[in-house]
Short mmCIF file of C-alpha atoms in Angstrom, two decimals:
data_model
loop_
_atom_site.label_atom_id
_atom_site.label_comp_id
_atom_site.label_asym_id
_atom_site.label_seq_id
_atom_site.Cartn_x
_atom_site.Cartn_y
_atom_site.Cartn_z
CA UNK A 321 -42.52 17.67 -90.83
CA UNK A 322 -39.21 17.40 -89.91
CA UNK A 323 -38.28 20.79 -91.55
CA UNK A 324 -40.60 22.49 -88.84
CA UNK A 325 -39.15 20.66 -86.44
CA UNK A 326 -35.76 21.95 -87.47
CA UNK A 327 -37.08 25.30 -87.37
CA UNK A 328 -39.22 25.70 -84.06
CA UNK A 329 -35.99 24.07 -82.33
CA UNK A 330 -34.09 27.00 -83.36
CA UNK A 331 -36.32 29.38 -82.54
CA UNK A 332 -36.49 27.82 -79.58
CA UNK A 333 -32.69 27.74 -78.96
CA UNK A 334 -32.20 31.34 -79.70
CA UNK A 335 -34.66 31.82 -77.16
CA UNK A 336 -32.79 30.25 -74.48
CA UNK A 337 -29.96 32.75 -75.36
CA UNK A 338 -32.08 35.10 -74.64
CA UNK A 339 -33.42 33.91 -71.90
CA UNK A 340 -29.31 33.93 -70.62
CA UNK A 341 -28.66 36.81 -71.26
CA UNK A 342 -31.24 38.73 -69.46
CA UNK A 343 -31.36 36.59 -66.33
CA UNK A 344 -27.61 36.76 -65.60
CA UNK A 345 -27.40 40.51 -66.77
CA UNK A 346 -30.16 41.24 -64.43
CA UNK A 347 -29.60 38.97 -61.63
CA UNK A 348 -28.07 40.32 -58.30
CA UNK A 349 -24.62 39.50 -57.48
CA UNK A 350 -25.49 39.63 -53.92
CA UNK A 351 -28.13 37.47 -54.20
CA UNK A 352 -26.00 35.22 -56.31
CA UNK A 353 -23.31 35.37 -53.65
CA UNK A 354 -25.43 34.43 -50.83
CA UNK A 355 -27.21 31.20 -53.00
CA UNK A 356 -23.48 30.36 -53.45
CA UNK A 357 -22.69 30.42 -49.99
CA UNK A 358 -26.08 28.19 -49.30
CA UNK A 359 -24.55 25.55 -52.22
CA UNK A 360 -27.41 26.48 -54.81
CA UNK A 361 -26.15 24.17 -57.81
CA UNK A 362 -25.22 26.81 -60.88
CA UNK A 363 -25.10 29.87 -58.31
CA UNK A 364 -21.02 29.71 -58.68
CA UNK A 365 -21.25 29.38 -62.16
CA UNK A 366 -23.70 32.38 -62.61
CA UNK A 367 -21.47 34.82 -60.11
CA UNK A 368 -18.50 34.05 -62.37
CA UNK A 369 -20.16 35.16 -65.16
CA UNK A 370 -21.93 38.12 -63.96
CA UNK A 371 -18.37 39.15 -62.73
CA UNK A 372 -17.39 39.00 -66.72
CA UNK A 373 -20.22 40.58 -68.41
CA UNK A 374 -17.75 40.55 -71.56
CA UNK A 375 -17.22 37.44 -72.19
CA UNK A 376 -20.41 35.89 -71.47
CA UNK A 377 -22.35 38.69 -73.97
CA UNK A 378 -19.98 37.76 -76.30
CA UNK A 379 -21.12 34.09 -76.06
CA UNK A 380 -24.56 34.82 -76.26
CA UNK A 381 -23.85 36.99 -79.38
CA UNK A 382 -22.31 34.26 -81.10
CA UNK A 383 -24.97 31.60 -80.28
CA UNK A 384 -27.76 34.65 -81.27
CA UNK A 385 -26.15 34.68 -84.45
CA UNK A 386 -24.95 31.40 -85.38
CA UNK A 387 -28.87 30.69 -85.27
CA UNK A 388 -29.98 33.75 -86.80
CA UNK A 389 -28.23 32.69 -89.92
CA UNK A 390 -28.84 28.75 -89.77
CA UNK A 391 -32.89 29.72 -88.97
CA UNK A 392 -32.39 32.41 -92.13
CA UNK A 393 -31.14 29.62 -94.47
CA UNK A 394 -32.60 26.96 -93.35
CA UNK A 395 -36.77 28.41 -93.89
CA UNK A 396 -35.73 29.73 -97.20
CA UNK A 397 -33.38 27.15 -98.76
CA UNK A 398 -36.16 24.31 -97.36
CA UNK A 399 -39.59 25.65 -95.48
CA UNK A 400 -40.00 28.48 -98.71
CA UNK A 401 -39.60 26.13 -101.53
CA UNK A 402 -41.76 23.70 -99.98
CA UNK A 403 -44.70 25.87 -99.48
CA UNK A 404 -43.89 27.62 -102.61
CA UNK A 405 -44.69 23.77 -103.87
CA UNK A 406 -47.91 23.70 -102.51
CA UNK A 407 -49.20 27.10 -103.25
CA UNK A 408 -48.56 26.00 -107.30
CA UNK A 409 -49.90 23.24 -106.52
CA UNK A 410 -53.38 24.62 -106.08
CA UNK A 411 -53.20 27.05 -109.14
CA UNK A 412 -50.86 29.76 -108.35
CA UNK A 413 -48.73 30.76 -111.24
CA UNK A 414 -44.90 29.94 -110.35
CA UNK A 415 -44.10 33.84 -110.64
CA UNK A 416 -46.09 34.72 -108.37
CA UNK A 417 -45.99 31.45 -105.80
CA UNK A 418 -42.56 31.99 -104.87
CA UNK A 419 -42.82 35.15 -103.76
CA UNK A 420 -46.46 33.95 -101.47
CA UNK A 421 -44.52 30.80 -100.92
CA UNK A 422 -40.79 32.83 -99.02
CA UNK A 423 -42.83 35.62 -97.83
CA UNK A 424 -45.48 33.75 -95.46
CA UNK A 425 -41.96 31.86 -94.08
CA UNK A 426 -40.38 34.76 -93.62
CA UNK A 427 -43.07 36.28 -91.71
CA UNK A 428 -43.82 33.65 -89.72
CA UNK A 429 -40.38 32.45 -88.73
CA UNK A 430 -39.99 36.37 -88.18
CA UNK A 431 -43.18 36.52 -85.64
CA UNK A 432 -42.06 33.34 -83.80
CA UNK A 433 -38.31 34.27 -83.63
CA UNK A 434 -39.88 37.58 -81.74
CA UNK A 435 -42.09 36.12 -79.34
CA UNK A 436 -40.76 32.75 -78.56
CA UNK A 437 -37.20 33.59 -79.64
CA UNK A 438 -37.09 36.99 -77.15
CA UNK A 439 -39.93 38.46 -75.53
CA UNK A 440 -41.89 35.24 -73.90
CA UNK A 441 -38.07 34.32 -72.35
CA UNK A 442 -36.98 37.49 -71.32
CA UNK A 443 -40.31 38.69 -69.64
CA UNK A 444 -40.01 34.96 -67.94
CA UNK A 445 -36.36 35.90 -66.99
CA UNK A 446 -37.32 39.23 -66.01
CA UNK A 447 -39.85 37.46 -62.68
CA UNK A 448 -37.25 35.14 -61.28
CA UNK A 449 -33.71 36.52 -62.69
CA UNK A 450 -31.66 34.69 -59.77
CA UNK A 451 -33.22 31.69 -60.12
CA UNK A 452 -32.85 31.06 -63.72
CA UNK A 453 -29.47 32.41 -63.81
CA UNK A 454 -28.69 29.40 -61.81
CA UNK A 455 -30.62 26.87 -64.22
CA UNK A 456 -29.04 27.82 -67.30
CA UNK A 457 -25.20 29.49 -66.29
CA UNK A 458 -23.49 25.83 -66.14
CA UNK A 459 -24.84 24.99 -69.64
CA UNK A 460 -23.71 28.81 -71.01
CA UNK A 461 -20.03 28.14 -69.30
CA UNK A 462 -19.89 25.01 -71.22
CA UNK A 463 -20.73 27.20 -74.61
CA UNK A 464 -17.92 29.27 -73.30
CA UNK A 465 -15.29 27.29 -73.06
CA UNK A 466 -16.49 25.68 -76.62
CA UNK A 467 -16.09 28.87 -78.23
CA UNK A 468 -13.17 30.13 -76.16
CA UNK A 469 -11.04 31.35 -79.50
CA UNK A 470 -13.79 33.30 -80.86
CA UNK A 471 -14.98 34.63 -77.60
CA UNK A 472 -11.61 35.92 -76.36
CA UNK A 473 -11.40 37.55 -79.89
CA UNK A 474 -14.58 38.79 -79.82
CA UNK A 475 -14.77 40.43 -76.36
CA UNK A 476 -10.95 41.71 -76.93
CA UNK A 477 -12.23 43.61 -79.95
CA UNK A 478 -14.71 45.16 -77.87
CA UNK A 479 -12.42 46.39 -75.17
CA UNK A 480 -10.47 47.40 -78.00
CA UNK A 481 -12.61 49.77 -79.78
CA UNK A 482 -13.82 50.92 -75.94
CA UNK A 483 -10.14 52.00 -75.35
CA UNK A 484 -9.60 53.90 -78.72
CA UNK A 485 -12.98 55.98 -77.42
CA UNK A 486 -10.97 56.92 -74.53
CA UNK A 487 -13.76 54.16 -72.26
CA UNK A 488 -13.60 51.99 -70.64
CA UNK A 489 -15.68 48.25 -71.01
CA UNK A 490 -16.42 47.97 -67.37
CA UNK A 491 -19.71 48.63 -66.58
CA UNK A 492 -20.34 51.34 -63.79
CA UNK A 493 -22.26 48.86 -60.82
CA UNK A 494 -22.15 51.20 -58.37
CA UNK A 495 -25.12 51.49 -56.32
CA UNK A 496 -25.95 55.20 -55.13
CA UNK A 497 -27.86 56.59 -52.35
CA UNK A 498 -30.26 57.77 -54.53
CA UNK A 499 -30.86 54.31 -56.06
CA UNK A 500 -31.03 53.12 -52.45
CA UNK A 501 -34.02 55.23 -51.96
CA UNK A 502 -35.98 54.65 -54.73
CA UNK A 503 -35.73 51.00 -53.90
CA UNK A 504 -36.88 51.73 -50.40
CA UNK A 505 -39.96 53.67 -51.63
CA UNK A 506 -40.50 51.10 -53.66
CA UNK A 507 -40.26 48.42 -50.92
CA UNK A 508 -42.92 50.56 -48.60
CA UNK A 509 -45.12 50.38 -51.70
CA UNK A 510 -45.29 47.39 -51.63
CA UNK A 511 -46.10 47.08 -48.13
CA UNK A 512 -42.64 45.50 -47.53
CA UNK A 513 -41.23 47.68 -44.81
CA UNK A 514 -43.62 50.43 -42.90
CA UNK A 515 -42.54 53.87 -43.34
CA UNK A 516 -40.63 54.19 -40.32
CA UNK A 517 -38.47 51.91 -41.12
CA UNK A 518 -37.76 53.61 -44.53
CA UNK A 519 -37.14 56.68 -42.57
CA UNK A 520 -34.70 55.32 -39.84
CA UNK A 521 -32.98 53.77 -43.07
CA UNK A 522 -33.07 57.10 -44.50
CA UNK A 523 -31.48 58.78 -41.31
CA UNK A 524 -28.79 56.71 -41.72
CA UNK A 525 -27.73 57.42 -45.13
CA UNK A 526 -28.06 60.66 -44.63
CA UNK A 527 -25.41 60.43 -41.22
CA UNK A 528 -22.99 59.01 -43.46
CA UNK A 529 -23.10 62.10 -45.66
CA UNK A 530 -22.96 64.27 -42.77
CA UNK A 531 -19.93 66.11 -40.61
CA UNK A 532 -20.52 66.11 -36.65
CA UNK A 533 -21.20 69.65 -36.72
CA UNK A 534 -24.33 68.91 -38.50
CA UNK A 535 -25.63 66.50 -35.72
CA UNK A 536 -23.78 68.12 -32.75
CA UNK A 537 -25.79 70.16 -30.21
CA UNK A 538 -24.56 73.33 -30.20
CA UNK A 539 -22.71 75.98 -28.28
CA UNK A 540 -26.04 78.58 -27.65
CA UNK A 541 -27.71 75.43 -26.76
CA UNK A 542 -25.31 73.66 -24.16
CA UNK A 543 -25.25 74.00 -20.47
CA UNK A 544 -22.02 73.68 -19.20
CA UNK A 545 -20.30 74.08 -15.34
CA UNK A 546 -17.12 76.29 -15.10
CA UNK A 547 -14.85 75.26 -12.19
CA UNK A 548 -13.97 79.01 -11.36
CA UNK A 549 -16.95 79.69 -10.25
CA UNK A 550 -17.61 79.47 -6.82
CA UNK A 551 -18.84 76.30 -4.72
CA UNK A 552 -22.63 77.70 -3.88
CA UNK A 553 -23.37 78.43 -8.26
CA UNK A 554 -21.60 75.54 -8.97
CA UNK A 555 -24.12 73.43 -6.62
CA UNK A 556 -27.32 75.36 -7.80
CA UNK A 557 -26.06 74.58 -11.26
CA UNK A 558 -26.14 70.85 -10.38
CA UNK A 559 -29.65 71.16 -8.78
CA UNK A 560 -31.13 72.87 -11.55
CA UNK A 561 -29.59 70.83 -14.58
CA UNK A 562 -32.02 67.97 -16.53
CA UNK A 563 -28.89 66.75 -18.48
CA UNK A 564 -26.92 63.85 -17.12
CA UNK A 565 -24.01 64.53 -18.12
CA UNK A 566 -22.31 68.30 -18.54
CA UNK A 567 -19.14 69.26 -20.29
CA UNK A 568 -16.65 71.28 -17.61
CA UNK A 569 -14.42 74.26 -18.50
CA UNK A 570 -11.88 76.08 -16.34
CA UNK A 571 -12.36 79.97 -16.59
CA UNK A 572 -13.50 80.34 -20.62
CA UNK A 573 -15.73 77.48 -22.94
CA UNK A 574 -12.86 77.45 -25.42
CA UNK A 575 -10.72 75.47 -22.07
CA UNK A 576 -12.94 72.35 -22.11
CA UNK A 577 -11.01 70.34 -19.66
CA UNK A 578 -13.71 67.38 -19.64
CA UNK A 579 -16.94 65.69 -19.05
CA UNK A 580 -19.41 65.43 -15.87
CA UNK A 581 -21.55 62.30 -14.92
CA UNK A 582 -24.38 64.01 -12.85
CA UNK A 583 -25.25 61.24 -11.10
CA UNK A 584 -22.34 60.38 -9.76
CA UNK A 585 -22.54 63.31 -7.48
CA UNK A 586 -26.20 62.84 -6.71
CA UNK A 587 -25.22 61.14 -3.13
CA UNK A 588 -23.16 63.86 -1.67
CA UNK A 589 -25.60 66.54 -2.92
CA UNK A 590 -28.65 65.00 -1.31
CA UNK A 591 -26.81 64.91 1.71
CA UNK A 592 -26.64 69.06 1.52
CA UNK A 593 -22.05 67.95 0.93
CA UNK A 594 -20.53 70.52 -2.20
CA UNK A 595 -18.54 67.65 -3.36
CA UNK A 596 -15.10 68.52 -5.06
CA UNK A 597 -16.52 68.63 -9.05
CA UNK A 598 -13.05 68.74 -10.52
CA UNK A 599 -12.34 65.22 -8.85
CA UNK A 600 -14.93 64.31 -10.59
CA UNK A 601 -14.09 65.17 -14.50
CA UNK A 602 -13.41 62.58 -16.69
CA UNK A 603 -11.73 62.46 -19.60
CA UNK A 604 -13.96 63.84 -23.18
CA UNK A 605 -12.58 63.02 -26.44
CA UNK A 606 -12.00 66.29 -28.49
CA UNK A 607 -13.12 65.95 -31.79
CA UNK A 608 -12.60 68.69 -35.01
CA UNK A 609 -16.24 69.82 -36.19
CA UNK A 610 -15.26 68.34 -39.99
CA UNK A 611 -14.87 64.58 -38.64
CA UNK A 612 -17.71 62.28 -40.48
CA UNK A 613 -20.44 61.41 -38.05
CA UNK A 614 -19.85 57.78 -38.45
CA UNK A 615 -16.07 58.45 -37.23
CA UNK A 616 -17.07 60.86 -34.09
CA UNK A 617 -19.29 57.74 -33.44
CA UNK A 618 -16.81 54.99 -33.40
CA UNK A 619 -14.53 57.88 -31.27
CA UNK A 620 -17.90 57.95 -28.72
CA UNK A 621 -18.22 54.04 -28.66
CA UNK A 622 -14.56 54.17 -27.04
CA UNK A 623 -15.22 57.11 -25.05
CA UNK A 624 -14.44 56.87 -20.84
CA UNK A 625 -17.69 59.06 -21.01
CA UNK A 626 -19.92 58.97 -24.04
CA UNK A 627 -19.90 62.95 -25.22
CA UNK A 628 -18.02 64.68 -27.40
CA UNK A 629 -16.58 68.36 -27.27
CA UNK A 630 -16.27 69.63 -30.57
CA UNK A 631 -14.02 72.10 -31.68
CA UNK A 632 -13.63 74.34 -34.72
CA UNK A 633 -10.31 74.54 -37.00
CA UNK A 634 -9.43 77.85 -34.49
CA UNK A 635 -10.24 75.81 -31.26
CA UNK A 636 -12.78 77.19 -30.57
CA UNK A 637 -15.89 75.18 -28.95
CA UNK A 638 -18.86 74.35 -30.94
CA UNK A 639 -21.01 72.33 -29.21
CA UNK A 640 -20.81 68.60 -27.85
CA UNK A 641 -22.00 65.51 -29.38
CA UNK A 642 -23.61 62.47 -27.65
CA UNK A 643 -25.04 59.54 -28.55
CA UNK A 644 -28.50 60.66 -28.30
CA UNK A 645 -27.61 63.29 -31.01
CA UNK A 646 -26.62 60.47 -33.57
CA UNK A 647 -30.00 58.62 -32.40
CA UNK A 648 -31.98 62.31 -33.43
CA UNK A 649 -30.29 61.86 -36.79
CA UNK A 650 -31.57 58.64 -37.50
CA UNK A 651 -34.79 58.58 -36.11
CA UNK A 652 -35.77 62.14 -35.83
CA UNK A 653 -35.53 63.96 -32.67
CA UNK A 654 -36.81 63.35 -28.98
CA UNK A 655 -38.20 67.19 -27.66
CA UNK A 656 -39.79 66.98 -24.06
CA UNK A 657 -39.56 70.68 -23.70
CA UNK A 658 -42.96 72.05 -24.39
CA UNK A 659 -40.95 75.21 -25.50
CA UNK A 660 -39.28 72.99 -27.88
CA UNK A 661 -41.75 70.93 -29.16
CA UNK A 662 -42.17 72.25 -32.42
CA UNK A 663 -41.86 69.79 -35.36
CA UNK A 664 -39.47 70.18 -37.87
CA UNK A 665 -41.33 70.51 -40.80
CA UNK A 666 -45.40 71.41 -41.56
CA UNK A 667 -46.83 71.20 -44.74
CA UNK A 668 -49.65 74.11 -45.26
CA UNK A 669 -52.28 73.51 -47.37
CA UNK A 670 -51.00 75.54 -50.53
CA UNK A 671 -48.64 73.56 -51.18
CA UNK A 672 -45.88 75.63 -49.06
CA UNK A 673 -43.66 74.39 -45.78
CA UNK A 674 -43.33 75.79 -42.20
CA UNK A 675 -39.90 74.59 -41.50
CA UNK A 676 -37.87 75.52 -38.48
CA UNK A 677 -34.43 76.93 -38.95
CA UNK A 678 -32.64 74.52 -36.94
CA UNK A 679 -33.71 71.73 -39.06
CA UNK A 680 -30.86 69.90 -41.10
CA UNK A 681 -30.62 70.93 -44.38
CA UNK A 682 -30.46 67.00 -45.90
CA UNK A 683 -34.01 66.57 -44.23
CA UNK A 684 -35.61 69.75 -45.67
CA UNK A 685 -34.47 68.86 -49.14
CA UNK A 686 -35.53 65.14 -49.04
CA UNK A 687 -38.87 66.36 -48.33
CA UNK A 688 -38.80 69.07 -50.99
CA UNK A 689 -36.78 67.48 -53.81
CA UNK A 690 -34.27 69.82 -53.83
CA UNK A 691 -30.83 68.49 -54.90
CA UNK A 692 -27.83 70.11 -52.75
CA UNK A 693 -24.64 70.79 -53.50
CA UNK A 694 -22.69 68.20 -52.06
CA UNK A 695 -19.79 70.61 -50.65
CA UNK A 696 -21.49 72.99 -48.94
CA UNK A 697 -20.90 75.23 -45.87
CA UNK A 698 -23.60 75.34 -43.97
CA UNK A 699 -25.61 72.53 -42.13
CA UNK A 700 -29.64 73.69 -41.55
CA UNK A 701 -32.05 75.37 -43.59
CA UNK A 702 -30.94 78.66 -41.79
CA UNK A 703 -27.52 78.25 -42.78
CA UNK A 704 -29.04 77.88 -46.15
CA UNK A 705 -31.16 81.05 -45.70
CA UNK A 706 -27.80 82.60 -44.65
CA UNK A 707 -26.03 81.50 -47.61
CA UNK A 708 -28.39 82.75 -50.53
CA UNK A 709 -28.99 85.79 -48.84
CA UNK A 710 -25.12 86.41 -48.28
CA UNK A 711 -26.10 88.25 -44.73
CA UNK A 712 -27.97 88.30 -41.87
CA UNK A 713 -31.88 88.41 -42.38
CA UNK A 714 -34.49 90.70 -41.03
CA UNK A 715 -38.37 88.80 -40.40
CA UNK A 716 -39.73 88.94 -43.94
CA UNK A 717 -36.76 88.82 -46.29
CA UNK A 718 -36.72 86.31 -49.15
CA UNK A 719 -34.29 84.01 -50.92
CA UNK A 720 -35.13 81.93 -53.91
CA UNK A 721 -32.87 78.81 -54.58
CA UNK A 722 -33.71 75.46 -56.39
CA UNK A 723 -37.48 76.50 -57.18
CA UNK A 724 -38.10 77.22 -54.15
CA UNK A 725 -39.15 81.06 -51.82
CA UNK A 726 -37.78 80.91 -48.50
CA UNK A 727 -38.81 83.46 -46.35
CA UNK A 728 -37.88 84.47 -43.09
CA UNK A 729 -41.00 84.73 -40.90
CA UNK A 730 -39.82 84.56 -37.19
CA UNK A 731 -36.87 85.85 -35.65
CA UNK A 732 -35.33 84.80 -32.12
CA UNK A 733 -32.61 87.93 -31.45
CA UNK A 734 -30.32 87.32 -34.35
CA UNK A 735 -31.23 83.41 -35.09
CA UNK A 736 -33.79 82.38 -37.55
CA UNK A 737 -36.42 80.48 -35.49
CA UNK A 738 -39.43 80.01 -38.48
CA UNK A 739 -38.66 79.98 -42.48
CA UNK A 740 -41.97 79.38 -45.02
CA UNK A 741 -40.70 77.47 -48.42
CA UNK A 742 -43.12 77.78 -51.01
CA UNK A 743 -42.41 76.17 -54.50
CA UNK A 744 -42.05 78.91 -57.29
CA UNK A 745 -44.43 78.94 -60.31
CA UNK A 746 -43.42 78.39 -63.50
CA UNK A 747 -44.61 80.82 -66.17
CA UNK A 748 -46.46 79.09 -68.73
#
């Protein structure tokens, strides 16, 4: 009795290494951290291991083996002669009882190594990775430190070899965008966040990745008041504007000079007065059309007014950027216009998309799975029209990139208003 004793504590011991291993190779650091921080006992203990994955596999290895060998030895030096014993002992011939008598140990240690030993703890470590981490780190740092000599040489050898493969042994924990997403699908799966949330989230990954230009309003789409014109324009300008604020030039767009807060000539133009607009101008901040999003909105966070004029590598004006422009990014765009209420995207029943050419390029390839290039010149799925078509389209031409037939179908003057994606077959 004791022999099976001996052995089902083994088994059970290698599956606490196992049981290790997984939790604090799949727990999250982050998650570690913050238990830390709230003074979960053996939360410390489990960060400093996760932070070095080497040394801690290699104590687990030894353990995992030590026992391997002990469990080997131990069922066939004791549990296989003793059943061996018993299968003679009702009739067997001894040639053929040792053989019955090591094999049915073999196999059953075998089984019970398997499923107790690994896949009943790591399945268990699998549902609550953090948690168990915490239970079972302070007892694998003791191992640790037992078996320092032989786990210093052990996890040297490994970097070792890893630098004679021209490697390294760190392991790559970045966490990409990509991965970011998937987790947030995942999440609204679940019914953990809605899908709005998911796509504000969304918006603002994608802003990271983008450069003002791509969130800017631009030039053919700004109003703007030009101080040589004369008092009686500039006025009906004023009355007729629904923006609140207005960039100012001085002769030519390319001489932005500043920024216009409409209201703040509201009183004197009720009152039938044609203030003095220039005393009026404040101060824009004149951003490059390559800055990162994020930075041009940190630059409009200090801003005296909150709009940016944007400016090519030439000088030349772009287009402004606002606040409300970053706020489109992220949570899709506001369009009171009834000329401009025309959604982005509209998916046909065929499987193709009506998109509009002014739509950002990141957006149009989320929705269609299409990976971009990440340098890339142009901004909106007409740029990318533009760019695979290496000229200026006529209403009906066709591009095909990433699996996909874009096709111009509308036209306003020379911009592309209305482009129809629909996914290529594959020939079978």
């Amino acid at each position: 009795m004791l022999d099976v004793a001996v052995a089902v504590f083994l088994i059970a011991l290698n599956g606490l290494f196992s049981l290790s291993e997984l939790a604090i190779v799949s727990a999250r650091k982050v998650r570690l951290k913050a238990l830390a921080d709230n003074g979960r006992p053996g939360a410390a203990a489990a960060l400093a291991l996760a932070e070095d994955p080497g040394r801690f596999l290699s104590t687990v290895q030894i353990g995992i083996t030590l026992i391997g060998i002990l469990a080997g030895a131990f069922s066939g030096a004791a549990l296989g002669q003793r059943l061996t014993d018993v299968v003679i002992a009702y009739g067997v011939a001894p040639n053929m009882a040792e053989p019955i008598g090591y094999g049915v140990v073999i196999g059953a240690i075998t089984y019970l190594s398997v499923v107790i030993g690994e896949l009943v703890p790591k399945n268990l470590a699998l549902r609550n990775a953090e948690g168990i981490a915490c239970l079972v780190a302070p007892l694998m740092s003791m191992v640790s430190r037992a078996g320092a000599p032989v786990v210093w040489l052990l996890d040297a050898s490994t970097r070792l070899i890893f630098r004679l493969l021209g490697s390294t042994a760190e392991p790559a924990s970045a966490i990409t965008d990509e991965e970011i997403r998937m987790l947030m699908a995942e999440a609204e799966t679940a019914g953990v966040i809605e899908m709005d949330e998911r796509k504000m989230i969304s918006g603002v990954l994608r802003l990271g990745d983008r450069p003002i230009r791509a969130v800017m309003t631009p030039r053919t789409d700004v109003d703007w008041l030009d101080l040589n014109d004369d008092e009686a324009e500039l006025k009906e300008q004023l009355i007729a504007t629904q923006h609140s604020r207005l960039p100012v030039c001085e002769g030519d767009p390319d001489r932005m000079i500043g920024a216009l807060q409409v209201r703040e000539l509201l009183p004197a133009l009720l009152m039938g007065e044609v203030p003095s607009i220039r005393a009026y101008v404040r101060s824009a901040p004149v951003v490059p059309d390559g800055l990162d999003a994020l930075d041009a909105l940190r630059t409009l966070q200090g801003a005296e007014v909150p709009m940016a004029l944007v400016h090519d590598e030439y000088g030349h004006f772009e287009g402004i950027a606002t606040p409300a422009d970053i706020l489109d990014a992220i949570a899709g765009a506001f369009r009171s216009d009834e000329a401009e209420a025309e959604p982005e995207i509209v998916a046909r029943a065929d499987g193709s998309y009506l998109l509009a050419g002014w739509m950002p390029v990141d957006e149009m390839a989320e929705q269609l799975r299409i990976s971009l290039p990440p340098k890339r010149s142009y901004e909106t799925v007409a740029g990318l029209v533009i760019n695979g078509l290496r000229h200026l389209p006529q209403t009906g031409e066709c591009v095909d990139i990433h699996g996909w037939q874009f096709e111009v179908v509308d036209l306003d003057g020379r911009r592309i208003d209305k482009v129809l994606a629909t996914p290529l077959r594959v020939p079978t």
